[in-house]
Amino acid sequence: MKFLKPLAWAAISLAGAGAFAYLALSRGETVSAAWLLTAAVCTYLVAYRFYSAFIASKVFALDAARATPAERLSDGRDFVPTNKWIVFGHHFAAIAGPGPLVGPTLAAQFGFLPGFLWIVVGVALGGAVQDFVILCSSVRRDGKSIGQMAKEEIGPIAGFTGMVAVLGIMIVLIAVLALVVVNALKASPWGTVTIGLTIPIALVMGVYMRWVRPGRVLETTAIGLVLLVLALYAGRWVAEQPAIAPAFTLSGTTLAIAIMVYAFAASVLPVWLLLAPRDYLSAFVKIGVVVALAVGIVVMLPPLQMPPLTRFVDGTGPVFAGKIFPFVFITIACGAISGFHALIASGTTPKLLAVESDARFIGYGAMLTESLVAVMALIAACILSPGVYFAINAPAGIIGTTVESAAHVIGSWGFVVSPAELSALAQQVHEASLLSRTGGAPSLAVGMAHIFANVLGGGGAMALWYHFAIMFEALFILTTLDAGTRVGRFMLQDLGKHVWAPLGRVSWYPAVLLTSAIFVAMWGWFLYQGVLDPLGGINSLWPLFGIANQLLAAVALCVGTTVIIKMGKARYAFTTMLPLAWLVVVTMSAGWLKIFSPDPKLGFLSHARMLADKVAAGALPLGAKSATDVARMVFNDRIDAAVAGFFMVSVLIILADSLWVWYGILSGARAATSTEVPFTASTAGAGVPR
Amino acid sequence: MSAQLERLLAIVRRVIGVPDYALYLRHMRERHPGCATLSPREFERERLTARYSRPGSRCC
């Protein structure tokens, strides 16, 4: 039977290659989602079986007989040897957030093919490698964080730059995710009430777990899930009452302020009251919806309405500006490669591994799973007719504010959609309008509602499924946002204590309130500018987030490469240097274009110049009511340019520092001092997963 | 409640990140016999504080 195995792998490889060939060659007819799924899954299987095995055995020589930190440092708290399936689930729930849902949806403006290829190829050679290598490095260093490893393996400059960059990335990340929520809830009483109710639901759960039934987490979460379903119906009921619906029909600015107040509260209130119950709830909903979406897509195998490539590969796209290179690689970060994962792969996960060789399944495997989620999000966005997709995702500054103007402009791009069709769809999902609901969440929700309603009950269920999908997306965006604000507050306190020692006291209320307010103000400022932006804000903020996230990935890959070289495995350093080189090219060219492109749609500085010129000529640009407005917009552009510049300089510093270290080691001028913990044999029984 | 269901629930709890008090007790008994242990409430609070004070428990 020995010959069957190679035959099976040959068959899987051929099936994948065949699916790719079909996707590449099909023109002019709709393509079934089945081809995308086949191509993706076959690639994942082959990459996992061969490439991750290569890294596991040749690069790190993972050894099941080597004691892991969980075994050596076992403390029953952070370090607990854990069954690999549990670690996988936990790790996956931590890395999978709204990123892999939003990015592919936005990148669909280029057609389904560019985003799809980047997701599948990027994860196999980049994202999964990064997660896996960082996890292995951390496991060999007592579960140290990426920041500590950057400092100890590369040097203090890289370490400090990395730490400041992480803070910058958190600010942009939270701002852009909050903007996605604002755009999904704007003028939608149903959505607003449903999401609003999730806050009291979490509070009730928190109180229940603390005083009524202490420690009964699953029972409490089950109650929370039932209440969530009731909140969905309560939202519909409110939206149908003409007397109270207007009170919950909120503008973008009101919602932005509400979200800032919420995040501030989450940062200063005790965690058991709000954060912990929300997290438990969101972990369930997250895993549940991902599984449901997978089942829905497999059962329905919907045809993709979006062409493989659209005319917008030339950079004139309405969703975000910029050509396919480098912007598809910036827009889709999570799902292909996400630097944020390095924080998790060097956070909780390395402290749980019972057996060192499990790192392959967890590090590489969980990232492949996230990539599959990104492919499903892309499918859900691409089953909409392109006309509908662009009506939802193009800003009002481009398609106007009526269904007639939208249908006209979108028609001029060559995508047919009628005004009646757009009104009917909005009515079907019980929204006043779906035009210019940028940020990706609403179009993904429409796509998901199509799939769920198709599998589980006719068109009448569309509205419920749409709002369910919005609730699911907002729920886990808010979970990232509130916990992120709290972590940001701690990071600020940690930095602030060097300025004034009492600022670092994490349970001293004045310091807590002050640093929370400062951190909320930092991301709140970007959010507020994004809400006021006539081009929808996502336009400028999402690329900034993409650049920031890829920057963090570059830092992680620098650390990974340094670790590999210090192990004396420089001949295998291509595994991390290949994606690193690609990311440096991508972030540098995208950052450069965002700052200096002469096209005002793309470059921050030329946009600022265009605004100033308009005012000088006595005219007011789109979306500005006064010269003060314009001054604010100009200032805003310059800040965005400065932020992009800051991220680029950070990459260069860390890269230069790393290259210096690599050169030193390879030329023999510097000793390859590694902080790797020496081999200790695993004691039978001690590392048994529990 | 059957033992199998209880085991399944324990797995679900650990996947969503609930700290496991039974494991903590077992660890203390095996490695530090005679040391004072935290009560379930104290343990839960100590774990929650630790979880939300560092980056790396969540992603985008």
XYZ file of C-alpha atoms in Angstrom:
750
model
C 0.000 0.000 0.000
C 3.097 2.202 0.187
C 2.760 3.437 -3.384
C -0.763 4.758 -2.743
C 0.379 7.702 -0.652
C 2.510 9.413 -3.300
C -0.304 8.731 -5.762
C -2.829 10.455 -3.481
C -0.558 13.506 -3.146
C -0.042 13.578 -6.892
C -3.820 13.538 -7.332
C -4.301 16.396 -4.843
C -1.597 18.446 -6.569
C -3.143 17.794 -9.977
C -6.637 18.697 -8.757
C -5.301 21.974 -7.366
C -3.313 22.777 -10.502
C -6.331 21.927 -12.635
C -8.564 24.251 -10.619
C -6.013 27.064 -10.957
C -5.777 26.486 -14.692
C -9.555 26.594 -15.014
C -9.718 29.861 -13.038
C -6.941 31.411 -15.092
C -8.400 30.418 -18.444
C -12.121 30.937 -17.914
C -13.300 34.177 -19.475
C -16.731 35.562 -20.084
C -18.787 33.062 -18.079
C -19.521 32.854 -14.373
C -17.222 30.631 -12.370
C -18.474 28.380 -9.603
C -17.090 28.974 -6.099
C -16.228 25.265 -6.157
C -13.169 26.021 -8.300
C -11.840 28.557 -5.814
C -12.392 26.201 -2.904
C -10.715 23.308 -4.720
C -7.696 25.373 -5.737
C -7.336 26.801 -2.227
C -7.785 23.581 -0.261
C -5.452 21.558 -2.514
C -2.786 24.254 -2.185
C -3.182 24.251 1.598
C -2.869 20.468 1.779
C 0.250 20.353 -0.372
C 1.839 23.328 1.409
C 1.127 21.799 4.816
C 2.301 18.318 3.902
C 5.545 19.390 2.231
C 6.587 22.970 3.005
C 5.666 23.032 6.688
C 7.303 19.605 7.092
C 10.454 21.032 5.521
C 10.514 23.956 7.964
C 9.738 21.683 10.903
C 12.479 19.169 10.167
C 15.212 21.078 8.296
C 14.997 24.576 9.766
C 13.985 24.079 13.378
C 14.454 20.324 13.725
C 11.408 20.214 15.960
C 11.818 17.425 18.446
C 8.991 15.758 20.342
C 11.550 14.654 22.940
C 12.515 18.228 23.784
C 10.713 19.625 26.824
C 8.498 22.641 26.004
C 8.150 25.736 28.208
C 4.731 24.421 29.245
C 6.439 21.357 30.688
C 9.559 22.973 32.127
C 7.895 26.058 33.564
C 4.498 24.514 34.274
C 2.682 26.791 36.731
C -0.945 25.822 36.248
C -1.659 29.383 35.097
C 0.141 30.650 31.971
C 2.246 27.572 31.322
C -0.060 24.581 30.993
C 0.707 21.602 28.699
C -2.404 21.407 26.574
C -3.869 19.029 24.021
C -2.977 20.173 20.509
C -6.571 20.435 19.316
C -7.447 22.718 22.199
C -4.397 24.899 21.499
C -5.346 24.959 17.817
C -8.896 26.119 18.617
C -7.665 28.700 21.086
C -4.972 29.993 18.733
C -7.386 30.151 15.805
C -9.997 32.040 17.845
C -7.272 34.534 18.804
C -5.889 35.144 15.295
C -9.163 35.181 13.358
C -10.753 38.592 13.601
C -12.522 40.972 11.249
C -9.332 41.497 9.181
C -9.690 38.440 6.913
C -13.335 39.367 6.292
C -12.906 43.039 5.397
C -9.674 42.999 3.359
C -10.750 40.466 0.704
C -14.131 42.192 0.388
C -12.448 45.518 -0.442
C -9.893 43.909 -2.759
C -12.747 42.396 -4.799
C -12.813 45.685 -6.734
C -9.944 44.252 -8.811
C -12.003 41.133 -9.563
C -11.797 37.873 -7.663
C -8.532 36.590 -9.130
C -5.833 38.968 -7.766
C -7.072 38.780 -4.193
C -7.567 35.033 -4.423
C -4.061 34.349 -5.740
C -2.461 36.577 -3.097
C -4.454 34.952 -0.281
C -3.522 31.415 -1.322
C 0.093 31.947 -2.388
C 0.771 34.548 0.312
C -0.348 32.288 3.127
C 1.591 29.238 1.967
C 4.904 31.052 1.477
C 4.459 34.009 3.834
C 1.736 34.212 6.470
C 1.772 30.632 7.688
C 5.593 30.608 7.617
C 5.710 33.749 9.748
C 3.274 32.409 12.355
C 5.053 29.048 12.469
C 8.591 30.448 12.685
C 7.691 32.962 15.403
C 5.879 30.265 17.364
C 8.919 27.964 17.149
C 11.291 30.790 18.112
C 9.159 31.711 21.098
C 8.751 28.087 22.210
C 12.548 27.754 22.203
C 12.795 30.918 24.348
C 10.419 30.233 27.229
C 7.494 31.828 25.389
C 9.076 35.264 25.018
C 7.148 37.969 23.197
C 8.066 39.258 19.740
C 9.186 42.578 21.275
C 11.583 40.854 23.680
C 12.925 38.640 20.899
C 13.489 41.655 18.617
C 15.452 43.306 21.400
C 17.508 40.258 22.366
C 18.125 38.732 18.946
C 18.541 41.850 16.804
C 19.278 44.692 19.195
C 17.832 47.438 21.415
C 17.160 49.811 18.502
C 15.069 47.249 16.632
C 13.345 46.324 19.887
C 12.381 49.898 20.750
C 11.319 50.754 17.185
C 9.203 47.626 17.145
C 7.493 48.590 20.407
C 6.613 52.117 19.256
C 5.464 50.748 15.902
C 3.109 48.300 17.634
C 1.476 51.216 19.449
C 1.105 53.098 16.148
C -0.382 50.054 14.479
C -2.915 49.576 17.277
C -4.074 53.170 16.872
C -4.641 52.853 13.122
C -6.134 49.368 13.465
C -8.702 50.408 16.068
C -9.629 53.562 14.142
C -10.264 51.722 10.897
C -12.218 48.896 12.538
C -14.364 51.424 14.403
C -15.016 53.138 11.078
C -16.207 49.844 9.612
C -18.743 49.580 12.462
C -19.868 53.198 12.072
C -20.477 52.718 8.350
C -22.399 49.502 8.992
C -24.697 51.086 11.616
C -25.139 54.550 10.096
C -28.835 55.392 9.633
C -29.750 51.816 10.552
C -32.006 51.668 13.622
C -32.191 47.852 13.440
C -28.418 47.415 13.461
C -27.858 50.116 16.058
C -30.379 48.694 18.524
C -29.105 45.123 18.087
C -25.455 46.077 18.582
C -26.336 48.514 21.360
C -28.125 45.716 23.222
C -25.008 43.540 23.175
C -23.526 45.887 25.787
C -26.210 45.406 28.474
C -26.221 41.695 27.575
C -22.504 41.533 28.399
C -23.063 43.448 31.635
C -25.837 41.068 32.687
C -23.585 38.109 31.892
C -20.736 39.662 33.857
C -22.868 40.226 36.950
C -24.404 36.760 36.638
C -20.980 35.104 36.462
C -19.660 37.111 39.379
C -22.502 36.914 41.870
C -25.352 34.670 40.769
C -23.525 31.615 39.407
C -19.808 32.176 39.873
C -17.623 30.258 37.450
C -20.525 29.033 35.305
C -19.099 30.366 32.075
C -20.798 28.076 29.577
C -24.215 28.372 31.206
C -23.854 32.155 31.183
C -22.675 32.198 27.574
C -25.654 30.062 26.537
C -27.974 32.621 28.155
C -26.032 35.362 26.370
C -26.508 33.665 22.998
C -30.279 33.438 23.547
C -30.334 37.127 24.504
C -28.388 37.953 21.309
C -31.106 36.336 19.205
C -33.733 38.334 21.118
C -31.675 41.500 20.482
C -31.849 40.759 16.765
C -35.658 40.668 16.902
C -35.787 43.673 19.245
C -33.833 45.645 16.646
C -36.374 44.780 13.983
C -39.249 45.702 16.282
C -37.737 49.120 17.061
C -37.004 49.779 13.394
C -40.682 49.160 12.608
C -42.002 51.672 15.190
C -42.208 55.074 13.507
C -42.393 56.717 16.942
C -39.069 55.458 18.318
C -37.077 54.385 15.263
C -35.794 57.936 14.574
C -34.194 58.043 18.036
C -31.959 55.147 16.966
C -31.315 56.379 13.447
C -27.914 57.869 14.135
C -25.462 59.868 12.095
C -21.860 58.815 11.561
C -20.489 61.393 13.981
C -22.885 60.393 16.785
C -21.977 56.725 16.336
C -18.257 57.566 16.325
C -18.584 59.363 19.663
C -20.678 56.523 21.090
C -17.983 54.003 20.140
C -15.270 56.136 21.748
C -17.287 56.390 24.981
C -17.826 52.637 24.924
C -14.130 51.854 24.409
C -13.149 54.263 27.165
C -15.599 52.556 29.529
C -14.272 49.127 28.553
C -10.751 50.282 29.306
C -11.489 51.584 32.805
C -14.215 49.181 34.026
C -13.214 45.901 35.664
C -12.675 43.202 33.020
C -15.122 40.718 34.528
C -17.964 43.165 33.993
C -17.661 43.846 30.280
C -14.618 42.471 28.461
C -14.569 38.866 29.613
C -18.253 38.091 28.966
C -18.062 39.775 25.544
C -15.034 37.714 24.676
C -16.649 34.407 25.546
C -19.734 35.338 23.566
C -17.710 36.504 20.604
C -15.495 33.393 20.528
C -18.626 31.247 20.204
C -20.256 33.413 17.585
C -16.984 33.598 15.646
C -16.385 29.868 15.421
C -20.103 29.201 14.842
C -20.437 31.638 11.960
C -17.199 30.553 10.286
C -18.394 26.943 10.324
C -21.889 27.953 9.142
C -20.440 30.032 6.307
C -18.239 27.135 5.200
C -21.206 24.746 5.221
C -23.378 27.308 3.393
C -20.812 27.848 0.639
C -20.146 24.133 0.193
C -23.867 23.314 0.020
C -24.733 26.193 -2.297
C -21.528 26.362 -4.400
C -22.648 29.763 -5.676
C -21.518 31.108 -9.050
C -19.300 34.210 -8.829
C -20.836 37.244 -10.496
C -17.666 39.315 -10.234
C -15.324 38.892 -13.224
C -11.813 37.512 -12.578
C -10.326 40.941 -13.347
C -12.072 44.299 -13.500
C -10.973 47.455 -15.286
C -9.958 48.873 -11.901
C -6.644 47.007 -11.922
C -5.409 50.233 -13.564
C -5.750 52.123 -10.286
C -8.952 54.085 -10.925
C -11.101 51.978 -8.564
C -13.767 53.661 -6.419
C -13.347 51.498 -3.312
C -9.721 52.501 -2.766
C -7.218 54.179 -5.071
C -4.138 52.537 -6.479
C -3.077 49.891 -8.956
C -3.143 46.185 -8.380
C 0.547 46.363 -7.463
C 1.187 47.106 -4.659
C -2.308 47.737 -3.352
C -3.852 44.288 -3.485
C -1.014 43.141 -1.191
C -1.700 45.982 1.229
C -5.469 45.689 1.208
C -5.405 41.992 2.040
C -3.166 41.530 5.042
C -4.978 39.118 7.360
C -5.674 35.922 5.426
C -2.422 36.146 3.432
C 0.090 37.466 5.956
C -0.658 39.392 9.109
C 2.023 40.807 11.374
C -0.412 40.963 14.262
C -0.300 37.184 14.494
C 3.312 37.435 15.624
C 1.986 38.933 18.864
C -0.226 35.906 19.444
C 2.270 33.305 18.249
C 4.624 34.758 20.866
C 1.919 35.393 23.479
C -0.383 32.784 24.980
C 0.117 29.964 22.467
C 3.817 29.065 23.016
C 3.114 28.665 26.728
C 0.505 25.967 26.041
C 2.309 23.573 23.666
C 2.684 20.175 25.285
C 4.903 18.749 22.547
C 7.318 20.869 20.537
C 6.397 19.277 17.211
C 2.762 20.417 17.671
C 3.990 23.869 16.629
C 3.639 22.839 12.989
C -0.041 21.965 13.238
C -0.840 25.027 15.333
C 1.411 27.682 13.798
C 1.168 26.727 10.139
C -2.197 24.940 10.272
C -4.245 27.622 12.054
C -3.035 30.278 9.618
C -4.109 28.109 6.672
C -7.532 27.938 8.295
C -7.669 31.707 8.600
C -6.712 31.945 4.958
C -9.674 29.731 4.100
C -11.903 32.189 6.010
C -10.513 34.981 3.826
C -11.287 32.958 0.689
C -14.858 32.460 1.932
C -15.231 36.203 2.562
C -13.984 36.849 -0.967
C -16.527 34.360 -2.322
C -19.338 35.988 -0.315
C -18.430 39.413 -1.751
C -18.075 38.119 -5.309
C -21.436 36.346 -5.508
C -23.083 39.794 -5.524
C -23.551 41.291 -8.953
C -20.682 43.738 -9.530
C -23.178 46.598 -9.861
C -24.536 45.930 -6.386
C -21.020 45.435 -4.975
C -19.871 48.827 -6.230
C -23.079 50.573 -5.136
C -22.431 49.416 -1.566
C -18.668 49.974 -1.532
C -18.103 53.132 -3.580
C -18.188 56.396 -1.595
C -20.964 58.958 -2.058
C -18.366 61.417 -3.362
C -18.159 59.238 -6.487
C -21.578 57.647 -7.075
C -23.820 60.349 -5.579
C -26.545 59.824 -3.013
C -29.508 58.552 -5.054
C -30.099 55.126 -6.601
C -30.473 56.844 -9.986
C -27.089 58.563 -9.850
C -25.444 55.426 -8.494
C -26.904 53.222 -11.242
C -25.830 55.791 -13.824
C -22.218 56.105 -12.636
C -21.807 52.356 -12.133
C -23.347 51.780 -15.597
C -20.692 54.081 -17.064
C -18.066 51.687 -15.663
C -19.699 48.873 -17.631
C -21.567 47.169 -14.762
C -25.294 47.003 -15.295
C -27.527 47.696 -12.321
C -30.948 49.358 -12.265
C -32.128 51.906 -9.689
C -35.103 49.641 -8.951
C -32.762 46.735 -8.224
C -30.811 48.807 -5.696
C -33.974 50.047 -3.945
C -35.427 46.538 -3.867
C -32.301 45.086 -2.283
C -32.251 47.779 0.424
C -35.915 47.097 1.118
C -35.275 43.369 1.241
C -32.759 43.795 4.068
C -34.853 46.496 5.802
C -32.382 49.333 5.324
C -33.225 52.834 4.103
C -30.316 52.626 1.677
C -27.334 50.422 0.944
C -25.498 53.036 -1.114
C -21.941 53.877 -0.080
C -21.945 51.683 2.999
C -18.168 51.478 2.730
C -15.933 49.359 4.904
C -16.850 45.956 3.556
C -19.122 44.829 6.387
C -22.485 45.585 4.688
C -21.541 44.038 1.339
C -20.192 40.959 3.091
C -23.416 40.819 5.118
C -25.506 40.955 1.937
C -23.383 38.151 0.468
C -23.664 36.052 3.621
C -27.399 36.703 3.829
C -27.710 35.411 0.244
C -25.910 32.206 1.183
C -27.749 31.614 4.467
C -31.163 32.532 3.054
C -30.520 30.256 0.084
C -29.638 27.292 2.279
C -32.010 27.855 5.184
C -35.103 29.606 3.971
C -36.273 31.923 1.229
C -35.954 35.610 0.456
C -38.179 36.616 3.383
C -35.354 35.610 5.714
C -32.889 37.946 3.969
C -33.421 40.853 6.377
C -32.894 38.690 9.443
C -29.766 37.078 7.996
C -28.406 40.432 6.890
C -28.740 41.885 10.372
C -27.452 38.695 11.916
C -24.321 39.031 9.769
C -23.932 42.711 10.696
C -24.340 41.818 14.373
C -21.731 39.070 14.066
C -19.208 41.351 12.353
C -19.786 44.275 14.721
C -19.662 42.002 17.759
C -16.241 40.783 17.005
C -14.931 44.080 15.763
C -16.003 45.652 19.059
C -14.309 42.820 20.937
C -11.033 43.653 19.186
C -11.607 47.348 19.754
C -12.365 47.280 23.486
C -9.628 44.808 24.394
C -7.258 46.703 22.067
C -7.994 49.980 23.826
C -7.287 48.396 27.176
C -3.990 46.937 25.953
C -3.120 50.307 24.378
C -3.777 51.929 27.733
C -1.346 49.524 29.422
C 1.274 50.193 26.759
C 0.898 53.955 27.247
C 1.177 53.524 31.016
C 4.314 51.481 30.475
C 5.841 54.209 28.297
C 4.479 57.002 30.514
C 6.120 55.739 33.674
C 9.470 56.827 32.249
C 8.112 60.373 32.154
C 6.313 60.347 35.487
C 6.450 57.216 37.625
C 2.869 57.269 39.019
C 1.511 57.074 35.428
C 2.659 53.466 35.385
C 0.480 52.395 38.313
C -2.123 50.191 36.664
C -4.659 50.351 39.471
C -4.368 54.046 40.342
C -7.555 55.568 38.947
C -6.258 59.006 37.884
C -3.526 57.352 35.792
C -5.961 54.802 34.370
C -8.486 57.460 33.367
C -5.852 59.755 31.901
C -4.020 57.167 29.800
C -7.304 55.619 28.620
C -8.547 59.041 27.532
C -5.289 59.773 25.716
C -5.328 56.452 23.890
C -9.012 56.768 22.895
C -8.335 60.317 21.705
C -5.458 59.075 19.544
C -7.507 56.581 17.564
C -10.703 58.588 17.985
C -9.121 61.441 16.066
C -8.483 59.225 13.032
C -11.960 57.731 13.314
C -13.632 61.137 13.463
C -11.694 62.420 10.446
C -12.627 59.251 8.596
C -16.319 59.782 9.326
C -16.184 63.377 8.044
C -14.200 62.427 4.921
C -16.428 62.792 1.811
C -14.599 59.813 0.299
C -15.664 57.660 3.216
C -12.412 57.445 5.160
C -11.901 53.738 4.454
C -10.219 54.989 1.317
C -7.282 56.456 3.233
C -7.372 54.531 6.524
C -7.490 50.951 5.249
C -4.256 51.295 3.193
C -2.572 52.837 6.244
C -3.698 49.872 8.325
C -2.484 47.459 5.642
C 0.929 49.101 5.505
C 1.140 49.042 9.311
C 0.189 45.386 9.563
C 2.647 44.349 6.844
C 5.281 46.398 8.639
C 4.776 44.336 11.748
C 5.066 41.211 9.600
C 8.374 42.526 8.266
C 9.588 42.997 11.844
C 8.513 39.454 12.698
C 10.264 38.044 9.630
C 13.440 39.978 10.529
C 13.327 38.329 13.947
C 12.651 34.935 12.352
C 15.532 35.288 9.886
C 17.910 36.348 12.670
C 16.901 33.333 14.729
C 17.438 30.988 11.779
C 20.864 32.466 10.969
C 21.907 32.239 14.610
C 20.988 28.562 14.621
C 23.601 28.111 11.899
C 20.891 27.437 9.311
C 21.615 30.390 7.020
C 21.138 28.142 3.984
C 17.474 27.816 4.959
C 16.984 31.503 5.756
C 15.291 31.926 2.380
C 12.090 30.617 4.021
C 11.688 33.911 5.892
C 13.771 36.162 3.621
C 11.586 35.497 0.598
C 8.372 36.844 2.183
C 10.400 39.561 3.936
C 11.841 40.830 0.650
C 8.380 40.834 -0.875
C 6.848 42.727 2.055
C 9.608 45.335 2.032
C 9.037 45.941 -1.687
C 5.283 46.120 -1.148
C 5.233 48.355 1.952
C 7.883 50.681 0.572
C 6.197 51.181 -2.782
C 2.719 51.482 -1.262
C 3.942 53.886 1.417
C 5.819 55.952 -1.146
C 2.759 56.154 -3.430
C 0.423 57.024 -0.550
C 2.687 59.908 0.427
C 4.148 61.219 -2.825
C 1.947 60.082 -5.733
C 1.096 63.096 -7.918
C -2.423 61.679 -8.323
C -4.524 63.449 -5.654
C -6.781 60.388 -5.411
C -3.814 58.358 -4.246
C -1.158 60.597 -2.698
C -1.865 62.321 0.614
C 0.384 65.299 -0.146
C -0.905 65.920 -3.652
C -4.451 65.672 -2.281
C -3.615 68.322 0.310
C -2.128 70.471 -2.448
C -5.205 70.047 -4.616
C -7.459 71.160 -1.743
C -5.292 74.194 -1.056
C -5.236 75.120 -4.760
C -9.021 74.918 -4.925
C -9.394 77.282 -1.991
C -6.823 79.623 -3.489
C -8.897 79.663 -6.669
C -11.947 80.655 -4.622
C -13.811 77.302 -4.802
C -14.689 74.846 -2.056
C -13.800 71.180 -2.636
C -16.311 68.374 -2.299
C -17.549 67.844 1.265
C -16.196 71.135 2.636
C -18.545 73.846 3.851
C -15.995 76.461 4.822
C -12.322 77.338 4.554
C -11.849 75.947 8.090
C -13.133 72.583 6.844
C -10.568 72.642 4.076
C -7.774 73.577 6.479
C -8.780 70.585 8.621
C -8.770 68.270 5.590
C -5.346 69.512 4.525
C -3.965 69.002 8.035
C -5.505 65.535 8.077
C -3.803 64.575 4.806
C -0.459 65.700 6.167
C -0.915 63.666 9.342
C -1.781 60.598 7.259
C 1.361 61.181 5.184
C 3.424 61.521 8.361
C 1.988 58.275 9.767
C 2.800 56.408 6.542
C 6.288 57.915 6.643
C 6.735 56.864 10.262
C 5.847 53.259 9.402
C 8.269 53.235 6.465
C 11.131 54.652 8.502
C 10.448 52.067 11.221
C 10.740 49.232 8.682
C 13.989 50.643 7.359
C 15.519 51.006 10.816
C 14.657 47.451 11.808
C 15.758 46.078 8.450
C 19.085 47.938 8.565
C 19.699 46.802 12.121
C 18.932 43.192 11.122
C 21.107 43.285 8.004
C 23.969 44.581 10.144
C 23.558 41.664 12.555
C 23.272 39.085 9.738
C 26.352 40.451 8.003
C 28.286 40.354 11.267
C 27.378 36.740 11.943
C 27.884 35.460 8.407
C 31.248 37.230 8.018
C 32.368 35.814 11.340
C 32.885 39.268 12.914
C 30.125 38.693 15.437
C 29.446 35.676 17.594
C 26.065 34.070 16.940
C 24.869 34.420 20.512
C 21.362 33.122 20.690
C 19.024 33.191 23.647
C 17.655 29.768 22.750
C 17.092 27.646 25.842
C 19.324 24.530 25.681
C 17.807 21.139 25.059
C 16.176 19.473 28.040
C 14.717 16.033 27.570
C 11.021 15.750 28.099
C 10.227 13.617 31.138
C 7.749 10.883 30.431
C 4.451 11.949 31.886
C 5.415 15.512 32.797
C 4.480 16.992 29.452
C 1.339 14.983 28.962
C -1.312 17.260 27.538
C -4.143 17.854 29.907
C -24.213 14.772 33.907
C -22.221 12.096 32.160
C -18.441 12.179 32.416
C -18.067 12.464 28.641
C -20.259 15.552 28.438
C -18.308 17.098 31.304
C -15.069 16.439 29.408
C -16.463 17.981 26.238
C -17.555 21.087 28.148
C -14.102 21.372 29.698
C -12.586 21.361 26.196
C -15.012 24.026 24.972
C -14.197 26.188 27.997
C -10.487 25.996 27.344
C -10.888 26.766 23.638
C -12.743 29.993 24.417
C -10.094 30.862 26.983
C -11.667 30.144 30.367
C -8.943 29.445 32.942
C -9.078 25.873 34.234
C -9.152 25.746 38.020
C -9.001 21.946 38.243
C -5.728 21.909 36.304
C -4.319 24.615 38.535
C -5.197 22.619 41.656
C -3.687 19.481 40.167
C -0.503 21.373 39.340
C -0.240 22.764 42.876
C -0.834 19.317 44.370
C 1.806 17.645 42.208
C 4.500 20.302 42.144
C 3.982 22.361 45.281
C 2.320 20.113 47.833
C 1.688 21.936 51.073
C 1.577 25.397 49.495
C -1.551 27.493 49.938
C -3.758 27.570 46.826
C -5.951 30.339 45.504
C -9.689 29.917 45.922
C -11.693 29.455 42.686
C -12.736 33.110 42.844
C -9.220 34.386 43.471
C -7.873 32.204 40.692
C -10.460 33.444 38.215
C -9.749 37.087 39.054
C -6.005 36.677 38.909
C -6.267 35.018 35.466
C -8.610 37.649 34.015
C -6.352 40.488 35.111
C -3.364 38.781 33.520
C -5.204 38.108 30.275
C -6.283 41.659 29.624
C -3.084 43.431 30.557
C -0.860 42.268 27.726
C -1.015 42.420 23.974
C -1.061 39.090 22.266
C -4.362 37.714 23.309
C -6.209 39.146 20.338
C -5.846 39.930 16.687
C -7.409 42.143 14.090
